[in-house]
PDB file of C-alpha atoms in Angstrom:
ATOM      1  CA  ASN T 220     196.260  -0.616  43.242  1.00  0.00           C
ATOM      2  CA  VAL T 221     193.520   2.144  42.606  1.00  0.00           C
ATOM      3  CA  ILE T 222     190.573   1.568  45.667  1.00  0.00           C
ATOM      4  CA  PHE T 223     187.488   2.056  45.248  1.00  0.00           C
ATOM      5  CA  ARG T 224     185.995   2.090  48.624  1.00  0.00           C
ATOM      6  CA  SER T 225     186.135   5.232  51.241  1.00  0.00           C
ATOM      7  CA  ALA T 226     184.575   5.307  54.780  1.00  0.00           C
ATOM      8  CA  GLN T 227     185.662   8.489  55.216  1.00  0.00           C
ATOM      9  CA  VAL T 228     183.098   9.361  51.933  1.00  0.00           C
ATOM     10  CA  LYS T 229     180.771  11.358  53.590  1.00  0.00           C
ATOM     11  CA  ILE T 230     178.439  14.500  52.280  1.00  0.00           C
ATOM     12  CA  THR T 231     176.374  17.531  54.068  1.00  0.00           C
ATOM     13  CA  VAL T 232     173.901  20.024  52.752  1.00  0.00           C
ATOM     14  CA  SER T 233     173.598  23.413  54.480  1.00  0.00           C
ATOM     15  CA  VAL T 234     170.580  25.637  54.844  1.00  0.00           C
ATOM     16  CA  ASP T 235     171.470  28.026  57.652  1.00  0.00           C
ATOM     17  CA  SER T 236     172.188  26.436  61.027  1.00  0.00           C
ATOM     18  CA  LEU T 237     170.232  22.811  59.660  1.00  0.00           C
ATOM     19  CA  SER T 238     172.285  19.685  57.301  1.00  0.00           C
ATOM     20  CA  ILE T 239     171.909  16.938  56.728  1.00  0.00           C
ATOM     21  CA  GLU T 240     173.911  14.170  55.309  1.00  0.00           C
ATOM     22  CA  LEU T 241     173.157  12.899  52.005  1.00  0.00           C
ATOM     23  CA  CYS T 242     173.018   9.352  51.105  1.00  0.00           C
ATOM     24  CA  ALA T 243     174.800   7.633  47.957  1.00  0.00           C
ATOM     25  CA  GLU T 244     171.887   7.955  45.596  1.00  0.00           C
ATOM     26  CA  SER T 245     170.686  11.534  46.606  1.00  0.00           C
ATOM     27  CA  VAL T 246     174.777  12.102  45.684  1.00  0.00           C
ATOM     28  CA  GLU T 247     174.642  10.500  42.545  1.00  0.00           C
ATOM     29  CA  ASN T 248     171.899  12.634  41.633  1.00  0.00           C
ATOM     30  CA  LEU T 249     173.589  15.446  42.773  1.00  0.00           C
ATOM     31  CA  VAL T 250     176.485  14.613  40.369  1.00  0.00           C
ATOM     32  CA  GLY T 251     174.195  13.940  38.039  1.00  0.00           C
ATOM     33  CA  SER T 252     172.093  17.542  37.630  1.00  0.00           C
ATOM     34  CA  LEU T 253     175.156  19.863  38.059  1.00  0.00           C
ATOM     35  CA  SER T 254     176.107  21.111  34.994  1.00  0.00           C
ATOM     36  CA  GLU T 255     179.430  20.983  33.257  1.00  0.00           C
ATOM     37  CA  SER T 256     181.413  23.184  34.392  1.00  0.00           C
ATOM     38  CA  GLU T 257     186.067  23.828  35.075  1.00  0.00           C
ATOM     39  CA  GLU T 258     184.608  24.395  39.281  1.00  0.00           C
ATOM     40  CA  TYR T 259     183.695  21.212  39.896  1.00  0.00           C
ATOM     41  CA  LYS T 260     186.580  19.026  38.701  1.00  0.00           C
ATOM     42  CA  ASP T 261     187.882  18.984  42.940  1.00  0.00           C
ATOM     43  CA  PHE T 262     184.433  17.632  43.784  1.00  0.00           C
ATOM     44  CA  TYR T 263     184.713  14.838  41.104  1.00  0.00           C
ATOM     45  CA  ARG T 264     188.299  13.389  41.395  1.00  0.00           C
ATOM     46  CA  VAL T 265     187.321  13.195  45.815  1.00  0.00           C
ATOM     47  CA  LEU T 266     184.012  11.717  44.495  1.00  0.00           C
ATOM     48  CA  ALA T 267     185.697   9.467  42.176  1.00  0.00           C
ATOM     49  CA  ALA T 268     187.119   6.868  45.008  1.00  0.00           C
ATOM     50  CA  HIS T 269     182.825   7.238  46.609  1.00  0.00           C
ATOM     51  CA  PRO T 270     181.587   3.469  47.184  1.00  0.00           C
ATOM     52  CA  SER T 271     178.562   3.626  44.997  1.00  0.00           C
ATOM     53  CA  SER T 272     179.180   2.790  41.634  1.00  0.00           C
ATOM     54  CA  GLY T 273     176.381   4.692  40.652  1.00  0.00           C
ATOM     55  CA  VAL T 274     178.038   8.169  41.559  1.00  0.00           C
ATOM     56  CA  ARG T 275     181.345   7.126  40.276  1.00  0.00           C
ATOM     57  CA  SER T 276     179.357   5.944  37.059  1.00  0.00           C
ATOM     58  CA  ALA T 277     177.829   9.571  36.758  1.00  0.00           C
ATOM     59  CA  ILE T 278     181.038  10.901  37.543  1.00  0.00           C
ATOM     60  CA  ALA T 279     182.632   9.331  34.754  1.00  0.00           C
ATOM     61  CA  SER T 280     179.742  10.632  32.127  1.00  0.00           C
ATOM     62  CA  LYS T 281     180.903  14.154  33.484  1.00  0.00           C
ATOM     63  CA  ASP T 282     182.649  16.229  30.195  1.00  0.00           C
ATOM     64  CA  LYS T 283     185.022  18.115  32.939  1.00  0.00           C
ATOM     65  CA  ILE T 284     187.070  16.313  34.608  1.00  0.00           C
ATOM     66  CA  ASP T 285     190.493  16.025  34.413  1.00  0.00           C
ATOM     67  CA  ALA T 286     193.444  13.845  33.253  1.00  0.00           C
ATOM     68  CA  GLU T 287     193.064  12.157  36.940  1.00  0.00           C
ATOM     69  CA  THR T 288     189.871  11.413  37.103  1.00  0.00           C
ATOM     70  CA  VAL T 289     189.605   9.455  34.306  1.00  0.00           C
ATOM     71  CA  ARG T 290     192.811   7.663  35.331  1.00  0.00           C
ATOM     72  CA  LEU T 291     191.174   6.728  38.666  1.00  0.00           C
ATOM     73  CA  LEU T 292     187.675   5.228  36.740  1.00  0.00           C
ATOM     74  CA  SER T 293     189.928   3.822  33.810  1.00  0.00           C
ATOM     75  CA  GLN T 294     190.972   1.713  36.759  1.00  0.00           C
ATOM     76  CA  ASP T 295     187.539   0.847  37.886  1.00  0.00           C
ATOM     77  CA  PRO T 296     186.406  -2.800  39.011  1.00  0.00           C
ATOM     78  CA  VAL T 297     182.731  -1.590  37.547  1.00  0.00           C
ATOM     79  CA  PRO T 298     182.682  -2.367  33.933  1.00  0.00           C
ATOM     80  CA  ASN T 299     179.825   0.596  33.287  1.00  0.00           C
ATOM     81  CA  VAL T 300     182.281   3.191  34.952  1.00  0.00           C
ATOM     82  CA  ARG T 301     185.089   2.237  32.847  1.00  0.00           C
ATOM     83  CA  LEU T 302     182.888   2.497  29.779  1.00  0.00           C
ATOM     84  CA  GLY T 303     181.152   5.601  30.298  1.00  0.00           C
ATOM     85  CA  VAL T 304     184.623   7.186  30.396  1.00  0.00           C
ATOM     86  CA  LEU T 305     185.679   6.135  27.089  1.00  0.00           C
ATOM     87  CA  VAL T 306     182.376   7.298  25.280  1.00  0.00           C
ATOM     88  CA  GLY T 307     182.698  10.529  27.329  1.00  0.00           C
ATOM     89  CA  GLU T 308     184.701  14.332  25.910  1.00  0.00           C
ATOM     90  CA  ALA T 309     187.083  13.802  28.661  1.00  0.00           C
ATOM     91  CA  GLY T 310     188.321  10.255  27.585  1.00  0.00           C
ATOM     92  CA  ARG T 311     188.819  11.050  24.986  1.00  0.00           C
ATOM     93  CA  ALA T 312     190.819  13.771  25.651  1.00  0.00           C
ATOM     94  CA  HIS T 313     192.489  11.810  28.542  1.00  0.00           C
ATOM     95  CA  LEU T 314     193.171   8.153  27.827  1.00  0.00           C
ATOM     96  CA  THR T 315     196.748   7.766  27.128  1.00  0.00           C
ATOM     97  CA  GLU T 316     197.047   5.409  24.674  1.00  0.00           C
ATOM     98  CA  ALA T 317     198.797   2.951  27.779  1.00  0.00           C
ATOM     99  CA  GLN T 318     195.529   3.308  29.485  1.00  0.00           C
ATOM    100  CA  LEU T 319     193.186   2.519  26.460  1.00  0.00           C
ATOM    101  CA  THR T 320     195.427  -0.024  25.110  1.00  0.00           C
ATOM    102  CA  SER T 321     194.717  -1.721  28.886  1.00  0.00           C
ATOM    103  CA  LEU T 322     191.103  -1.305  29.073  1.00  0.00           C
ATOM    104  CA  ALA T 323     191.115  -3.081  25.418  1.00  0.00           C
ATOM    105  CA  GLU T 324     193.162  -6.185  26.718  1.00  0.00           C
ATOM    106  CA  GLY T 325     190.768  -6.760  29.983  1.00  0.00           C
ATOM    107  CA  ASP T 326     187.369  -5.767  28.618  1.00  0.00           C
ATOM    108  CA  LEU T 327     185.621  -7.131  25.551  1.00  0.00           C
ATOM    109  CA  VAL T 328     182.342  -4.332  25.680  1.00  0.00           C
ATOM    110  CA  CYS T 329     185.540  -1.604  25.912  1.00  0.00           C
ATOM    111  CA  ALA T 330     187.520  -3.312  23.037  1.00  0.00           C
ATOM    112  CA  GLU T 331     184.588  -2.824  21.177  1.00  0.00           C
ATOM    113  CA  THR T 332     184.178   0.200  21.807  1.00  0.00           C
ATOM    114  CA  ILE T 333     187.755   1.329  21.685  1.00  0.00           C
ATOM    115  CA  ALA T 334     187.638  -0.124  17.916  1.00  0.00           C
ATOM    116  CA  GLY T 335     184.303   1.872  16.583  1.00  0.00           C
ATOM    117  CA  ASN T 336     185.558   4.652  17.799  1.00  0.00           C
ATOM    118  CA  LEU T 337     189.552   4.433  16.897  1.00  0.00           C
ATOM    119  CA  GLY T 338     189.697   7.667  15.640  1.00  0.00           C
ATOM    120  CA  ALA T 339     187.858   9.548  18.594  1.00  0.00           C
ATOM    121  CA  PHE T 340     191.041   8.998  21.080  1.00  0.00           C
ATOM    122  CA  GLN T 341     194.022  11.035  20.679  1.00  0.00           C
ATOM    123  CA  LEU T 342     196.547   8.068  19.513  1.00  0.00           C
ATOM    124  CA  GLU T 343     200.934   7.700  19.064  1.00  0.00           C
ATOM    125  CA  SER T 344     200.195   4.831  16.715  1.00  0.00           C
ATOM    126  CA  ASP T 345     198.844   3.029  14.930  1.00  0.00           C
ATOM    127  CA  ASN T 346     199.979   0.284  17.679  1.00  0.00           C
ATOM    128  CA  LEU T 347     196.610   0.311  19.316  1.00  0.00           C
ATOM    129  CA  ALA T 348     194.517  -0.364  16.116  1.00  0.00           C
ATOM    130  CA  GLN T 349     196.454  -3.068  15.309  1.00  0.00           C
ATOM    131  CA  LEU T 350     196.444  -4.615  19.015  1.00  0.00           C
ATOM    132  CA  LEU T 351     193.167  -4.755  17.887  1.00  0.00           C
ATOM    133  CA  ALA T 352     192.920  -6.241  13.881  1.00  0.00           C
ATOM    134  CA  LYS T 353     194.330  -9.113  15.921  1.00  0.00           C
ATOM    135  CA  HIS T 354     191.732  -9.148  19.144  1.00  0.00           C
ATOM    136  CA  THR T 355     191.076 -13.042  19.595  1.00  0.00           C
ATOM    137  CA  ASP T 356     187.126 -12.057  19.017  1.00  0.00           C
ATOM    138  CA  PRO T 357     185.681 -11.279  15.662  1.00  0.00           C
ATOM    139  CA  LYS T 358     183.070  -9.047  17.080  1.00  0.00           C
ATOM    140  CA  VAL T 359     186.350  -6.507  17.871  1.00  0.00           C
ATOM    141  CA  ARG T 360     187.044  -7.471  14.925  1.00  0.00           C
ATOM    142  CA  GLN T 361     184.698  -6.361  13.319  1.00  0.00           C
ATOM    143  CA  CYS T 362     184.380  -2.920  15.099  1.00  0.00           C
ATOM    144  CA  LEU T 363     187.573  -2.088  13.920  1.00  0.00           C
ATOM    145  CA  ALA T 364     186.972  -2.969   9.940  1.00  0.00           C
ATOM    146  CA  SER T 365     183.750  -0.699  10.626  1.00  0.00           C
ATOM    147  CA  ASN T 366     185.746   2.555  11.352  1.00  0.00           C
ATOM    148  CA  TYR T 367     186.637   4.837   8.620  1.00  0.00           C
ATOM    149  CA  ASN T 368     189.330   6.504  10.761  1.00  0.00           C
ATOM    150  CA  VAL T 369     191.267   2.726  10.518  1.00  0.00           C
ATOM    151  CA  PRO T 370     194.662   2.518   8.889  1.00  0.00           C
ATOM    152  CA  LYS T 371     193.907   1.688   5.049  1.00  0.00           C
ATOM    153  CA  ARG T 372     196.738  -1.090   5.483  1.00  0.00           C
ATOM    154  CA  LEU T 373     195.184  -2.910   8.398  1.00  0.00           C
ATOM    155  CA  LEU T 374     191.640  -2.470   6.515  1.00  0.00           C
ATOM    156  CA  LYS T 375     193.475  -4.645   3.853  1.00  0.00           C
ATOM    157  CA  GLN T 376     194.567  -7.095   6.561  1.00  0.00           C
ATOM    158  CA  LEU T 377     191.443  -7.495   7.963  1.00  0.00           C
ATOM    159  CA  LEU T 378     190.423  -8.030   4.695  1.00  0.00           C
ATOM    160  CA  ARG T 379     192.499 -12.579   5.223  1.00  0.00           C
ATOM    161  CA  ASP T 380     190.330 -12.566   8.588  1.00  0.00           C
ATOM    162  CA  PRO T 381     188.903 -15.667   9.483  1.00  0.00           C
ATOM    163  CA  ASP T 382     185.642 -14.149   9.699  1.00  0.00           C
ATOM    164  CA  PRO T 383     183.119 -13.123   6.962  1.00  0.00           C
ATOM    165  CA  GLN T 384     181.307 -10.435   8.511  1.00  0.00           C
ATOM    166  CA  VAL T 385     184.818  -9.127   9.283  1.00  0.00           C
ATOM    167  CA  ARG T 386     185.886  -9.182   5.922  1.00  0.00           C
ATOM    168  CA  ARG T 387     182.842  -7.284   4.062  1.00  0.00           C
ATOM    169  CA  SER T 388     182.807  -4.694   6.514  1.00  0.00           C
ATOM    170  CA  ALA T 389     186.638  -4.026   5.851  1.00  0.00           C
ATOM    171  CA  GLN T 390     185.042  -3.927   2.213  1.00  0.00           C
ATOM    172  CA  SER T 391     182.929  -1.675   2.696  1.00  0.00           C
ATOM    173  CA  SER T 392     185.670   0.891   5.019  1.00  0.00           C
ATOM    174  CA  LEU T 393     187.520   0.942   2.120  1.00  0.00           C
ATOM    175  CA  ASP T 394     185.028   1.456  -1.051  1.00  0.00           C
TER     176      ASP T 394
END
């Protein structure tokens, strides 16, 4: 299991012989202001375990984080952090089908986001799409049915969904 609280996270800024320790809010602002650059990947990976969810959310929104940082943040206990990983370029590049399945099964908003953006992820099979097509929440199925990247056979399956909005969305995607 991943531990997201590290009492040892201490960030200081030094100018000549002067230095100050940054509070969590300042670290969050610093992370948010850093440019999208490969040179910060190691910095982001260390801060992915920062006790502040604001810092972790700021990292999750970055496009230049590596697969390990994506993995850590996809397991975060805070929904906004997990969602940030899903919508970012790094999440689309690094999240595995197993990680996406875990997110979809554990978080309704993540399931809706994945269903609506299925084509953005690097998937090796349509197992995740099949799982989402059987989701208990009609909003997830409706997001999937509205997605033009869903295999046609699953859209045809959604034409028989118990929810009328899901059926309408599937028909619209097929038209």
